[in-house]
Coordinates of C-alpha atoms and ligand atoms in Angstrom, one line a residue:
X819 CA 0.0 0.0 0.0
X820 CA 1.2 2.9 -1.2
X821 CA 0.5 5.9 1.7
X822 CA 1.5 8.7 -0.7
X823 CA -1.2 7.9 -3.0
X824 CA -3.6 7.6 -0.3
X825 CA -2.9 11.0 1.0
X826 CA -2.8 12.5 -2.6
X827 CA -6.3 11.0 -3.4
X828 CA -7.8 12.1 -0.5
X829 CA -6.4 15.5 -1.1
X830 CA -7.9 15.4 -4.5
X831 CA -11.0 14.5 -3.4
X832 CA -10.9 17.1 -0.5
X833 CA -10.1 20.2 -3.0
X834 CA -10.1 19.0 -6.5
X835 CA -7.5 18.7 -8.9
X836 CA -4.3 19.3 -8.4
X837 CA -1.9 21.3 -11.0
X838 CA 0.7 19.1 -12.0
X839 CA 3.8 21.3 -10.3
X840 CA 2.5 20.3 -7.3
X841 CA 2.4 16.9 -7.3
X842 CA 5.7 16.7 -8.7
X843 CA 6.9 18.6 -6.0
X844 CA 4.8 16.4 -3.5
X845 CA 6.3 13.7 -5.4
X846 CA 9.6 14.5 -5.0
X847 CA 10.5 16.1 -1.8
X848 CA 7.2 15.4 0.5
X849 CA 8.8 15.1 4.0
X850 CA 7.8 11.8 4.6
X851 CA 7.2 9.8 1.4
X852 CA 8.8 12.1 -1.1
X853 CA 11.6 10.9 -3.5
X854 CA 14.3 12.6 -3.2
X855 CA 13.5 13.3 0.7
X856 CA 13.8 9.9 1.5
X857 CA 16.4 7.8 -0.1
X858 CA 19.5 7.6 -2.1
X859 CA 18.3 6.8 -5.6
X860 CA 21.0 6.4 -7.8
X861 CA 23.6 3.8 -9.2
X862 CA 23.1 -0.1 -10.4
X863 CA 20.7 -0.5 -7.4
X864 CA 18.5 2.1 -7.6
X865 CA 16.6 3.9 -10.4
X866 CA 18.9 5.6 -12.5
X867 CA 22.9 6.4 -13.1
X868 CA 23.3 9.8 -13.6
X869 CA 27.0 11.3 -15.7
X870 CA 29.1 11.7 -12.5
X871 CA 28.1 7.6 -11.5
X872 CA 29.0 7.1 -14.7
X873 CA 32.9 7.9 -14.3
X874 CA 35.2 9.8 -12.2
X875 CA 35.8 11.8 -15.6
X876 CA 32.9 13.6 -15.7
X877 CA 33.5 15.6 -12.5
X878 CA 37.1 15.7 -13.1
X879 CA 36.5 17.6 -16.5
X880 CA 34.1 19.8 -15.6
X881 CA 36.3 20.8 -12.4
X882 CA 38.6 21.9 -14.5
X883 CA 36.7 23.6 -16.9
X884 CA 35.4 25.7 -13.9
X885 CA 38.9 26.4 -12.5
X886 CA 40.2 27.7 -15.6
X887 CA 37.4 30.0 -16.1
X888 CA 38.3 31.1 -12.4
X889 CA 42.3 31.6 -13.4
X890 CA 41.1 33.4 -17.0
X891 CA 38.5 36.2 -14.9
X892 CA 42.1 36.9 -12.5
X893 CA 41.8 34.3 -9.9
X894 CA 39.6 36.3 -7.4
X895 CA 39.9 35.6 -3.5
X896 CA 38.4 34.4 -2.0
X897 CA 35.6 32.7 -4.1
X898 CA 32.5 30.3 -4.3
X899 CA 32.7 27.0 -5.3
X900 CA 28.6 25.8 -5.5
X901 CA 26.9 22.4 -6.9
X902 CA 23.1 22.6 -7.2
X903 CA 21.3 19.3 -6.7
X904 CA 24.5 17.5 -5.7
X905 CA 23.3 14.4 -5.4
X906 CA 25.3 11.4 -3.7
X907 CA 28.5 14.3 -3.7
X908 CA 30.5 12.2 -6.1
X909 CA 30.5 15.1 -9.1
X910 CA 32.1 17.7 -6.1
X911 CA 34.2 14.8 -4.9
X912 CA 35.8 14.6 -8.0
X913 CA 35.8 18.5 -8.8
X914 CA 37.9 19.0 -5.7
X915 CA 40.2 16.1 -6.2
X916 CA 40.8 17.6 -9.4
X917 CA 40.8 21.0 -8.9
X918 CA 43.8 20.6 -6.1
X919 CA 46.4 20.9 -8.2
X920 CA 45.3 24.3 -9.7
X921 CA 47.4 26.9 -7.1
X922 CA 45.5 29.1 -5.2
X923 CA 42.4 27.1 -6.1
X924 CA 41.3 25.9 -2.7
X925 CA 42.9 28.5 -0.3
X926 CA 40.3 30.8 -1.9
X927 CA 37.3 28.6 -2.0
X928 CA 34.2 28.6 -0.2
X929 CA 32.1 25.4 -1.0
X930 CA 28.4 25.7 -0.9
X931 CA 26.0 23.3 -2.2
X932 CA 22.2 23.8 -2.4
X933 CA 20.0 20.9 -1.4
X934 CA 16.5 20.4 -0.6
X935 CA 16.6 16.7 0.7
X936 CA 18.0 16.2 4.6
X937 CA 18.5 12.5 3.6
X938 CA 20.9 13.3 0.6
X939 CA 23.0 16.1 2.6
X940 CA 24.0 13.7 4.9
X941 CA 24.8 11.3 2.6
X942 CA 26.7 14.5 0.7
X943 CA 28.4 15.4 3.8
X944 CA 29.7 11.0 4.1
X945 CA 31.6 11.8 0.7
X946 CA 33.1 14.8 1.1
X947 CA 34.3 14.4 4.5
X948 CA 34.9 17.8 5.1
X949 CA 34.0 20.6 7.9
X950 CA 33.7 23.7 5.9
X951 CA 30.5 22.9 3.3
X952 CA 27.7 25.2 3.6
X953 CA 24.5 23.9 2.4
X954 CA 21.3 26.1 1.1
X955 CA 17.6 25.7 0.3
X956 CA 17.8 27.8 -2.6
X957 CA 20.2 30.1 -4.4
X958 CA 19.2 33.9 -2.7
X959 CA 21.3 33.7 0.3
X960 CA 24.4 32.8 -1.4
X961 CA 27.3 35.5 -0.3
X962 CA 28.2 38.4 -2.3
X963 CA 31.3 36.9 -4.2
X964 CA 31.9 35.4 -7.5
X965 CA 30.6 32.2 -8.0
X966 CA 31.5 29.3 -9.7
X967 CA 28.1 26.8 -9.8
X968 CA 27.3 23.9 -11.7
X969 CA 24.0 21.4 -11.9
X970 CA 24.0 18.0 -13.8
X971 CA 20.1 16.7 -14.0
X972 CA 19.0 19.4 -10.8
X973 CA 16.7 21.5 -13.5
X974 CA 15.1 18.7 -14.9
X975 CA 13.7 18.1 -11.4
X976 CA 12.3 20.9 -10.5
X977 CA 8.6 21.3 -11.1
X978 CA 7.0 22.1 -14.3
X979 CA 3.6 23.1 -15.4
X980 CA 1.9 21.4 -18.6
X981 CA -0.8 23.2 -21.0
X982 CA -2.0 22.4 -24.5
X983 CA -2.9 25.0 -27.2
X984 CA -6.3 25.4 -28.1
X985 CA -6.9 28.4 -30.1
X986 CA -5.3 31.7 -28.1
X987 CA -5.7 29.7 -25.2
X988 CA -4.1 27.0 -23.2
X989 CA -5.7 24.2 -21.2
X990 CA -3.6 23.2 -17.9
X991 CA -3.0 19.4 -17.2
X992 CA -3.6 18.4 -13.5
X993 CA -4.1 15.1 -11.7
X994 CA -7.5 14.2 -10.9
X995 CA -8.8 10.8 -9.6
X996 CA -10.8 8.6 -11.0
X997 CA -12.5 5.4 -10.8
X998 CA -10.7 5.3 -7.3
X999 CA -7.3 6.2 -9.4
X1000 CA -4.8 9.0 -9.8
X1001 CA -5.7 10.1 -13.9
X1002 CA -4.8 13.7 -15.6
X1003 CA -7.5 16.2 -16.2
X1004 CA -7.4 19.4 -18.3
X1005 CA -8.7 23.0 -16.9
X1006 CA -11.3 25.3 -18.6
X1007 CA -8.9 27.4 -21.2
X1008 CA -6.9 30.0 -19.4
X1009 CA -4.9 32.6 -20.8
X1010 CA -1.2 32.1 -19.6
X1011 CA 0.7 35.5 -19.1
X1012 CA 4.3 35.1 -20.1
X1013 CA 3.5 32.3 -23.0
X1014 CA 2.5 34.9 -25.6
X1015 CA 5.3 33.7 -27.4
X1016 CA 4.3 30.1 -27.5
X1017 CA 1.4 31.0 -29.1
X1018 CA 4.0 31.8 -32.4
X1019 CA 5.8 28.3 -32.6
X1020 CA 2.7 25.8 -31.8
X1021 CA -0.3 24.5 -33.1
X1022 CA -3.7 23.8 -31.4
X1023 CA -3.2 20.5 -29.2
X1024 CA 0.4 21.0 -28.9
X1025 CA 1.5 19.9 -25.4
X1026 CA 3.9 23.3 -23.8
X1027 CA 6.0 22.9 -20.6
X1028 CA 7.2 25.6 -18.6
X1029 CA 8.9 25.6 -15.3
X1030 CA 8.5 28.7 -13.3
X1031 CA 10.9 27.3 -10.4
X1032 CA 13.4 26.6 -13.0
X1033 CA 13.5 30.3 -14.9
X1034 CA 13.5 32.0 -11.1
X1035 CA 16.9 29.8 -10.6
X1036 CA 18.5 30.8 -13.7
X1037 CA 17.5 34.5 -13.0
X1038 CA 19.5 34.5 -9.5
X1039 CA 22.2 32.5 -10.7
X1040 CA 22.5 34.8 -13.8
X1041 CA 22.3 38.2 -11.6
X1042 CA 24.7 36.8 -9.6
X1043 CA 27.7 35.5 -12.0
X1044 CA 27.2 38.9 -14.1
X1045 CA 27.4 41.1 -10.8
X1046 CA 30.3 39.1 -8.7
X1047 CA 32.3 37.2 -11.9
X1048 CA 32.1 33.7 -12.2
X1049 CA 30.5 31.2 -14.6
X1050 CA 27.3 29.1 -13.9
X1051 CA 27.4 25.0 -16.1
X1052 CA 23.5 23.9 -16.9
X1053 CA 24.1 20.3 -18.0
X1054 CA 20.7 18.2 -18.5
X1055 CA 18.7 16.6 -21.1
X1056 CA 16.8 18.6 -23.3
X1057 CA 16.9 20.9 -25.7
X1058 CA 16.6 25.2 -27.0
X1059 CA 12.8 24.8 -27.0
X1060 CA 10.9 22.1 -25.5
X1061 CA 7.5 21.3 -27.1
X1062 CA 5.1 18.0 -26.5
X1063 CA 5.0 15.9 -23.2
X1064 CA 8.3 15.4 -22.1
X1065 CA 6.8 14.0 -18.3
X1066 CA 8.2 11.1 -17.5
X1067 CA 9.0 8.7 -14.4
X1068 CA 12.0 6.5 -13.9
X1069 CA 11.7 3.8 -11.7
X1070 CA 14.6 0.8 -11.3
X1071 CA 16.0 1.8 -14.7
X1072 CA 13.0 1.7 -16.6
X1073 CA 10.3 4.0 -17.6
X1074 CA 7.2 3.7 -15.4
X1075 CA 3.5 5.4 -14.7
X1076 CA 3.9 8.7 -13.6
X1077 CA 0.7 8.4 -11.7
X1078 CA 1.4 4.8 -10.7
X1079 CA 3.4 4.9 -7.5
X1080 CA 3.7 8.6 -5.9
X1081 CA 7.1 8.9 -4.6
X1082 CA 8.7 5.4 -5.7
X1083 CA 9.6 6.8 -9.1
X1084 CA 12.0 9.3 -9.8
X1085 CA 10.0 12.1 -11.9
X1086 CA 11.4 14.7 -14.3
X1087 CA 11.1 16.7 -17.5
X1088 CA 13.0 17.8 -20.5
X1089 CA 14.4 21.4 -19.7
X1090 CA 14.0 24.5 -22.0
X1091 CA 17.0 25.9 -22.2
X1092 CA 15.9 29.0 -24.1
X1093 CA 13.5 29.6 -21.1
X1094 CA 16.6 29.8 -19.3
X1095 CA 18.4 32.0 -21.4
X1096 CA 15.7 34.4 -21.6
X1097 CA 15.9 34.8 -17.9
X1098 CA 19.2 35.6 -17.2
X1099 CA 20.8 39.1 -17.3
X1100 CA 24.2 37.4 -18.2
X1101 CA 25.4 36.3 -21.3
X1102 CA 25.2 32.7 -21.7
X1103 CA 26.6 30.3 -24.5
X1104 CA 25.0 28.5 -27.4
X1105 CA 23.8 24.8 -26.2
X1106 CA 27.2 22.4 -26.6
X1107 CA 26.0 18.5 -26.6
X1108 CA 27.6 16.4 -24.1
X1109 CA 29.8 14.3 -25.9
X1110 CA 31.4 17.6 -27.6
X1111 CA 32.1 19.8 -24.4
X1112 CA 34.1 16.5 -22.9
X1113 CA 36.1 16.1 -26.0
X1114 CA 37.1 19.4 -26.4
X1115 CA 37.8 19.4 -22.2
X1116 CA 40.1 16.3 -23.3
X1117 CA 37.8 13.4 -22.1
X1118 CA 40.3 11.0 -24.5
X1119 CA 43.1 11.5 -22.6
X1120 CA 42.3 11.6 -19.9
X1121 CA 40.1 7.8 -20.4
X1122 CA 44.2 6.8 -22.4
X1123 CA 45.9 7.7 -19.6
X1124 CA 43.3 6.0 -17.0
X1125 CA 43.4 2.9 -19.1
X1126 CA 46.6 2.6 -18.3
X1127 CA 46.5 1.2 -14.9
X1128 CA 43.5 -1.0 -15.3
X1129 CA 43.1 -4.2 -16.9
X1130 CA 40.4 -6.8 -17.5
X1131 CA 36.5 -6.2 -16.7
X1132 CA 37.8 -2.8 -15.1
X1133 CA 39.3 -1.3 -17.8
X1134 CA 36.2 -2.7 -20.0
X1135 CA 33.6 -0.8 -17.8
X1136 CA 35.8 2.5 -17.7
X1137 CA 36.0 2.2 -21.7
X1138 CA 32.3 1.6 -21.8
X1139 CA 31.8 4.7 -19.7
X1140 CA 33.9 6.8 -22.0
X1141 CA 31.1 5.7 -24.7
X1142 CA 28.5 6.1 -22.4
X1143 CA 29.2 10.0 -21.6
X1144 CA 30.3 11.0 -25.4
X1145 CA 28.4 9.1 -27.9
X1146 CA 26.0 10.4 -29.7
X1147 CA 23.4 7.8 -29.5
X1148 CA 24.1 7.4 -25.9
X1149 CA 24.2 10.4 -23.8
X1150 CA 26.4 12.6 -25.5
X1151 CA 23.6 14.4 -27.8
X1152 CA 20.6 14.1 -25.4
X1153 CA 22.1 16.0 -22.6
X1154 CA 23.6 19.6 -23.1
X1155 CA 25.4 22.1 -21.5
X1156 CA 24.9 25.4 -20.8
X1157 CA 27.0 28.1 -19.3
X1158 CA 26.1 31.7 -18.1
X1159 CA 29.0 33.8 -17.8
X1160 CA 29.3 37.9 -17.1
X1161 CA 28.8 39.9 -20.4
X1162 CA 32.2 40.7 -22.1
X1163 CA 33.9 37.5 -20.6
X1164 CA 35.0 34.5 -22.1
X1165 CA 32.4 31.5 -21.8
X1166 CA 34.5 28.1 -19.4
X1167 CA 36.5 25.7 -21.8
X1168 CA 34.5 23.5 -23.6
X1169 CA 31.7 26.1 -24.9
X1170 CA 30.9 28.3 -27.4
X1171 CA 30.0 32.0 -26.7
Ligands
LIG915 N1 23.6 16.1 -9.6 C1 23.5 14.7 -9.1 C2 22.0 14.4 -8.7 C3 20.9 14.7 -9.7 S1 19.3 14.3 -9.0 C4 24.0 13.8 -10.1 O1 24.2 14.1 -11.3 O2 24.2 12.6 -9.8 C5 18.6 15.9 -8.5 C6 19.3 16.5 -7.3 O3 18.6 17.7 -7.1 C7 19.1 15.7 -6.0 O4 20.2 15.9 -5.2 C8 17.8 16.4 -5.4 O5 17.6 16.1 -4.0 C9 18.1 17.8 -5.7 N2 16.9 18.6 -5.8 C10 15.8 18.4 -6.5 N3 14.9 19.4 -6.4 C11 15.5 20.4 -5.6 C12 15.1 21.7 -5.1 N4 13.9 22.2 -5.5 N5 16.0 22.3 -4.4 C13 17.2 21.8 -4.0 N6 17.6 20.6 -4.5 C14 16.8 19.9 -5.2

């Protein structure tokens, strides 16, 4: 028996339908049977491998990339070294490893990481192992310095709305019950304010997606790295403009029934990078695929020089995860990676202006 689903049809029944943002929210990070909130969901045995799982590489590379945009804006002291969503702590694990080498680096570092779920902070604070991490709820109170943030798959779980075109108005999905059962419903038409411009680029009974959480981020982030310095990496799966249903719930490595099992399934959408882009002050860089940013960052190499010390199954999985990260019909094309950066700056190695 699934309590969360209990609770959520009760709810229903208690005050009608509920928009869609909220139940993935509720979903996700409900104190008690949320997601995220509750467990540690990722690797072999749980629901899905994420890039930094994947290999060591990934966080190496992108460490770097962030630590020579830090030497190119002058090396400013001391700094802030941030990871949205961070997960397990294996992608900052391997960003400070890394990143030690680069002088002055970590004398002028102060690490922040913003996380919503208790249960994955501590396991966060396990694999760092380190006294001096500050964690955050959200991105406002970070201090007034320059800041050096990335997030691998945090947009894509952050809460999104869903409406289909009809005419010059837009119908909302939301989850209803029926029949005793969680089941999507559609609102009266509505007109949306902010998705005039949708209304240019879609047809009637077109599925749009917009995340309001997600364009609030991306305008803090942005007003921060173009006040302070710094450089912000987006990397997720997605695309410059999202359109059709891109909903979608991951439970043990396969897709499942969003409405199935609330809480038991990991639940996230495709993110619109131009939505992004249009909300932050800074200037930000054309979308680079995957695979391309860790070639150009040297991800070859760096997987030769690896090989080196490793031999049978070992060196077969890390060569597989080389393939895994970069090729095109793998993950290399379906995620992308996005950096803001102040105006008049050079994007971090790896991207295009
Ligand atoms: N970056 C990690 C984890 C991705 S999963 C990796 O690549 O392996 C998404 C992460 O974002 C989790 O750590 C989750 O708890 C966190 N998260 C999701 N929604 C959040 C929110 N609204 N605020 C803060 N953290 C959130």
């Amino acid at each position: 028996m699934n309590g969360l689903r209990q609770r959520l049809i009760a709810q229903i029944r208690a005050q009608g339908p509920m928009p869609l943002a909220q139940f993935m929210t509720t979903c996700l990070m409900h104190p008690e049977h949320g997601y995220y909130a509750t467990r540690d969901p990722f690797g072999a045995a749980g629901d899905f491998t994420t890039a930094p799982e994947i290999s060591q590489m990934f966080g190496e590379l992108v460490g770097l990339s962030l630590a020579q945009c830090w030497l190119d804006q002058g090396a400013p002291a001391p700094f802030i070294l941030a990871e949205a969503g961070p997960g397990r702590g294996t992608m900052m694990a391997d960003i400070l490893r890394a990143t030690k080498a680069v002088p002055g680096f970590h004398g002028a570092m102060q690490l922040h990481l913003i996380e919503a779920s208790p249960t994955l902070r501590r396991i966060q604070q396990k694999t760092l192992g380190r006294g001096d991490v500050i964690w955050h709820e959200g991105f406002d109170d970070l201090p007034d310095l320059p800041l050096y943030l990335v997030a691998n798959e945090f947009f894509d779980a952050l809460p999104i709305r869903q409406v289909v075109r009809e005419g010059g108005f837009w119908r909302e999905r939301s989850v209803g019950v029926k029949d005793g059962n969680l089941s999507f419903g559609l609102s009266g038409p509505l007109a949306i304010a902010g998705l005039e411009p949708r209304l240019e680029d879609t047809q009637d009974g077109d599925i749009v997606e917009f995340c309001s959480q997600a364009q609030a981020a991306a305008a803090v982030i942005g007003q921060h790295v173009e006040a302070m310095g710094g450089a912000a990496l987006i990397i997720d799966y997605g695309d410059w403009r999202s359109l059709g249903d891109t909903f979608q719930a991951l439970e043990n490595h396969a897709a499942a029934d969003p409405l199935a099992n609330p809480g038991q399934a990991d639940l996230t959408a495709h993110v619109d990078f131009a939505a992004l882009a249009d909300a932050t002050p800074s200037a930000y860089s054309r979308l680079t695929p995957q695979g391309v940013f860790l070639e150009r960052l040297g991800i070859a190499q760096r997987t030769q020089a690896l090989a080196a010390g490793l031999s049978g199954a070992a060196l077969e999985n890390h060569l597989a995860a080389h393939r895994r990260l970069t090729h095109g019909a793998e993950m290399g094309n379906l995620f992308k990676v996005m950096a803001f950066y102040p105006k008049g700056a050079a994007p971090p190695p790896g991207l295009n202006p």
